[in-house]
XYZ file of C-alpha atoms in Angstrom:
323
model
C -17.721 -3.735 -44.153
C -14.090 -3.159 -43.166
C -11.681 -2.705 -46.130
C -9.745 -5.772 -44.960
C -10.147 -8.621 -42.486
C -7.944 -11.310 -40.948
C -8.368 -13.538 -44.015
C -6.812 -10.831 -46.210
C -3.812 -10.679 -43.884
C -3.512 -14.482 -43.969
C -3.492 -14.301 -47.774
C -0.883 -11.524 -47.709
C 1.299 -13.607 -45.393
C 1.371 -16.387 -47.989
C 2.362 -13.909 -50.703
C 5.143 -12.127 -48.822
C 6.558 -15.095 -46.876
C 9.109 -16.179 -49.539
C 10.518 -12.640 -49.766
C 9.990 -10.781 -46.477
C 11.904 -11.310 -43.243
C 9.905 -12.738 -40.372
C 11.213 -10.369 -37.720
C 11.442 -11.748 -34.162
C 10.021 -10.463 -30.905
C 12.875 -9.231 -28.727
C 12.837 -8.774 -24.973
C 15.607 -7.116 -22.965
C 16.025 -7.389 -19.173
C 17.427 -3.833 -19.017
C 14.273 -2.429 -20.644
C 11.917 -4.594 -18.594
C 13.598 -3.426 -15.390
C 13.410 0.218 -16.425
C 9.666 0.236 -17.107
C 8.725 -2.424 -14.566
C 6.971 -4.872 -16.856
C 7.532 -7.342 -19.701
C 8.163 -5.552 -23.003
C 8.576 -7.149 -26.430
C 9.986 -5.200 -29.364
C 9.079 -5.988 -32.977
C 12.229 -4.837 -34.864
C 11.027 -3.987 -38.362
C 14.309 -2.206 -39.073
C 15.538 -5.779 -39.656
C 12.956 -6.130 -42.428
C 13.997 -6.050 -46.073
C 14.699 -2.386 -47.061
C 14.958 -1.481 -43.365
C 11.264 -0.975 -42.575
C 7.857 -2.650 -42.469
C 6.937 -0.960 -45.762
C 8.286 -3.820 -47.870
C 5.454 -6.041 -46.638
C 2.630 -3.901 -47.995
C 4.483 -2.845 -51.121
C 5.231 -6.406 -52.182
C 1.702 -7.594 -51.469
C 0.301 -4.748 -53.584
C 2.665 -5.175 -56.521
C 2.150 -8.951 -56.533
C -1.604 -8.317 -56.876
C -1.184 -6.370 -60.133
C -2.232 -8.571 -63.107
C 0.607 -9.542 -65.430
C -1.067 -7.717 -68.324
C -0.873 -4.437 -66.391
C 2.727 -4.685 -65.178
C 4.445 -3.353 -68.300
C 3.529 0.244 -67.387
C 5.354 -0.054 -64.095
C 4.380 1.537 -60.802
C 4.466 5.031 -59.313
C 4.574 5.856 -55.610
C 4.993 8.958 -53.447
C 6.929 8.698 -50.213
C 9.437 10.402 -47.911
C 11.550 7.281 -48.025
C 10.427 3.990 -46.487
C 7.461 3.308 -48.787
C 9.732 4.443 -51.616
C 12.305 1.781 -50.823
C 9.673 -0.880 -50.234
C 8.043 -0.252 -53.615
C 11.395 0.004 -55.393
C 12.640 -3.283 -53.927
C 9.369 -5.084 -54.645
C 9.392 -3.792 -58.229
C 12.971 -4.986 -58.692
C 12.044 -8.496 -57.506
C 8.986 -8.595 -59.772
C 10.883 -7.083 -62.742
C 8.753 -3.936 -62.903
C 9.819 -0.328 -63.433
C 9.276 1.954 -60.413
C 9.091 5.749 -60.304
C 9.120 7.316 -56.849
C 8.083 10.895 -56.071
C 10.085 12.024 -53.019
C 10.433 15.324 -51.127
C 13.633 17.257 -51.733
C 14.303 17.337 -47.982
C 13.949 13.576 -47.438
C 17.062 11.960 -45.926
C 19.782 11.484 -48.528
C 20.262 7.862 -47.486
C 16.618 7.097 -48.317
C 16.895 8.699 -51.764
C 20.151 6.892 -52.534
C 18.801 3.538 -51.416
C 15.641 4.029 -53.491
C 17.754 4.650 -56.581
C 19.900 1.683 -55.589
C 16.902 -0.615 -56.088
C 16.682 0.605 -59.687
C 13.880 3.139 -59.244
C 13.649 6.543 -60.907
C 13.366 9.287 -58.266
C 11.389 12.479 -58.985
C 11.880 15.220 -56.363
C 9.260 17.741 -55.235
C 8.964 20.629 -52.763
C 7.072 19.433 -49.673
C 5.812 22.965 -48.924
C 4.692 23.947 -52.421
C 3.909 20.877 -54.508
C 1.148 18.250 -54.417
C 2.975 14.911 -54.420
C -0.148 12.913 -55.182
C -1.045 15.094 -58.166
C 2.496 14.716 -59.526
C 2.293 10.948 -59.072
C -1.142 10.666 -60.716
C 0.107 12.673 -63.706
C 3.137 10.418 -64.168
C 0.992 7.279 -63.795
C -1.529 8.564 -66.341
C 1.121 9.402 -68.924
C 2.945 6.087 -68.551
C 0.019 3.740 -67.981
C 1.521 2.887 -64.599
C -0.195 1.658 -61.432
C -0.266 4.172 -58.561
C 0.790 2.463 -55.312
C -0.552 4.465 -52.401
C 1.420 4.373 -49.150
C -1.516 3.395 -46.922
C -5.030 3.807 -48.346
C -5.025 0.528 -50.265
C -6.411 -2.818 -49.043
C -3.432 -4.835 -50.346
C -0.974 -2.455 -48.671
C -2.843 -2.550 -45.351
C -3.100 -6.341 -45.464
C 0.610 -6.614 -46.194
C 1.488 -4.386 -43.232
C -0.865 -6.517 -41.143
C 1.466 -9.474 -41.537
C 3.652 -7.818 -38.871
C 0.692 -7.947 -36.488
C -0.029 -11.535 -37.468
C 3.525 -12.469 -36.515
C 3.172 -10.635 -33.188
C -0.012 -12.573 -32.399
C 1.527 -15.914 -33.386
C 4.754 -15.332 -31.467
C 3.013 -14.143 -28.306
C 0.714 -17.166 -28.452
C 3.716 -19.472 -28.854
C 5.115 -17.969 -25.640
C 1.822 -18.669 -23.891
C 1.229 -14.931 -23.434
C -1.534 -12.536 -24.408
C -0.472 -9.031 -25.473
C -2.267 -6.554 -23.209
C -0.934 -3.487 -25.023
C 0.394 -3.176 -28.575
C 1.902 0.152 -29.651
C 2.744 1.164 -33.221
C 3.465 4.491 -34.927
C 1.305 6.029 -37.629
C 1.630 8.462 -40.482
C -1.236 7.573 -42.815
C -2.211 4.672 -40.567
C -1.665 1.606 -42.744
C 0.705 -0.192 -40.396
C -1.390 0.199 -37.282
C -4.611 -0.605 -39.163
C -3.128 -3.904 -40.316
C -1.533 -4.653 -36.953
C -4.738 -3.892 -35.057
C -6.796 -6.091 -37.400
C -4.445 -9.045 -36.976
C -3.810 -8.715 -33.242
C -7.423 -8.146 -32.219
C -8.603 -11.060 -34.365
C -6.623 -13.379 -32.084
C -6.557 -11.296 -28.894
C -9.753 -9.202 -28.872
C -8.998 -7.778 -25.409
C -5.645 -6.327 -26.494
C -5.407 -2.530 -26.324
C -3.841 -1.161 -29.535
C -2.339 2.314 -29.120
C -1.104 4.677 -31.825
C 2.089 6.639 -31.121
C 2.823 9.909 -32.919
C 5.244 12.833 -32.734
C 4.087 15.734 -30.582
C 1.982 18.201 -32.633
C 1.691 15.619 -35.451
C -0.975 13.637 -33.599
C -3.701 13.654 -36.246
C -4.695 10.098 -35.329
C -5.031 10.955 -31.653
C -7.039 14.066 -32.521
C -9.237 12.070 -34.891
C -9.884 9.292 -32.369
C -10.993 11.851 -29.779
C -13.131 13.757 -32.300
C -14.716 10.650 -33.808
C -13.858 11.739 -37.349
C -10.753 12.471 -39.427
C -8.991 15.539 -38.087
C -5.823 17.145 -39.453
C -2.980 18.280 -37.245
C -1.725 21.838 -37.669
C 1.956 21.425 -36.874
C 3.963 24.422 -38.044
C 7.477 23.102 -37.488
C 9.341 20.050 -38.718
C 9.802 16.917 -36.625
C 12.806 14.598 -36.638
C 10.236 11.840 -37.313
C 10.316 12.506 -41.067
C 8.407 9.277 -41.770
C 5.407 10.398 -39.685
C 4.431 13.741 -41.178
C 1.127 12.987 -42.945
C -1.353 15.757 -42.157
C -4.482 13.643 -41.737
C -5.305 9.919 -41.372
C -6.226 8.018 -44.503
C -9.908 7.502 -45.275
C -9.594 3.728 -45.530
C -7.177 3.383 -42.625
C -9.256 5.518 -40.276
C -12.354 3.460 -41.068
C -10.420 0.598 -39.448
C -8.524 2.489 -36.766
C -11.559 4.375 -35.474
C -13.072 1.011 -34.488
C -9.990 -0.854 -33.256
C -7.636 1.628 -31.588
C -7.869 2.377 -27.873
C -6.101 5.744 -27.788
C -3.264 7.869 -29.079
C -0.072 8.931 -27.308
C 2.643 11.398 -28.305
C 6.359 11.893 -27.757
C 8.358 15.078 -28.244
C 11.359 15.238 -30.545
C 13.600 15.332 -27.482
C 11.945 12.166 -26.124
C 12.208 10.462 -29.498
C 15.879 11.393 -29.756
C 16.475 9.974 -26.280
C 14.720 6.739 -27.311
C 16.884 6.425 -30.433
C 19.968 6.853 -28.242
C 18.641 4.395 -25.633
C 17.947 1.747 -28.279
C 21.471 2.145 -29.636
C 23.346 2.263 -26.341
C 21.368 -0.193 -24.235
C 19.728 -2.520 -26.766
C 22.254 -2.287 -29.622
C 19.489 -1.485 -32.106
C 19.543 1.201 -34.808
C 16.072 2.761 -35.029
C 15.061 5.822 -37.042
C 13.162 8.551 -35.131
C 9.784 7.716 -36.683
C 10.343 4.069 -35.824
C 11.172 4.889 -32.210
C 8.173 7.031 -31.265
C 6.352 4.147 -29.547
C 9.437 3.314 -27.503
C 9.800 7.020 -26.699
C 6.237 7.203 -25.380
C 6.892 4.119 -23.257
C 10.155 5.466 -21.787
C 8.540 8.864 -21.136
C 5.799 7.230 -19.064
C 2.987 8.152 -21.469
C 1.466 4.667 -21.282
C 0.261 2.859 -18.153
C 2.013 -0.482 -18.550
C 2.083 -1.734 -14.965
C 1.536 -5.495 -14.848
C 0.906 -5.668 -18.606
C 2.501 -7.592 -21.470
C 3.550 -4.839 -23.866
C 4.546 -5.063 -27.534
C 6.182 -2.065 -29.223
C 6.621 -1.982 -33.005
C 9.926 -0.383 -34.037
C 8.848 0.380 -37.573
C 12.139 1.181 -39.314
C 15.829 1.970 -39.142
C 16.520 4.157 -42.182
C 17.982 7.094 -40.284
C 20.214 9.760 -41.795
C 23.783 9.108 -40.615
C 24.455 12.716 -39.554
C 21.222 12.938 -37.572
C 21.866 9.571 -35.952
C 25.362 10.654 -34.911
C 23.914 13.757 -33.235
C 21.236 11.804 -31.402
C 23.523 9.140 -29.998
C 26.473 11.437 -29.226
């Protein structure tokens, strides 16, 4: 049995609809002409908190029984899940504590605090963020909100895929290829579940930073495989070492393949989105677009959907990339 199905995503859509933004599908002649086919972009940087993460976070927090909400919630995140959980907790009048790496973008930390959350910093190279989070949750009687390995979180992220399927159908088109990024794999697991429920022939592709392609490695191996990247990537949102257990149980069955993009290609995609499309996309959110522009995906004659997963980019880094 899969951890979630289309009915769970339908239920999540009803929960998040009054609070989440239904982001549109955008198509640009300049992009279509460049790649030689019809491309639709799903701009989740226009979502509440600037990324898709609000969808899953709100669906999860809304599922917590009233009697258990007084202890609050604890989450660990480099930034986007942090903001999603913090914003959802603020709406639902719950206390949120977020465990974040010291080197996460300052803008993400400030925005997380801005939603009323307490931020606890840790060293990404030395500390175990999940152990820190479990300890805080245990002491406070709080609910631990995992960033991807949770059925309510996956179903919430799947509402983005549900919208893609509905909007493509309303255009009288079938998506041949759908591309989304992955860190732990919650977004693409939800998107793949929703899209393939309506368009079973669609090819769902995971995009990852070069050397951080644990999903691609795992798909080829047939089991969860960690990447062994030694250096940092500008895609700070996509640095999980290994796919989630729950997410990979879905993705191993539904994903067609994995593609990668180098930091240079991702930076070029961020700049392209800004200059040509007038969109602000963070590096992790642009990796699918980067793979497309770099010719890593055979899109000839296909209807292509690319998920731009977020726009919470550090201002200094963004200035360098678009200069």
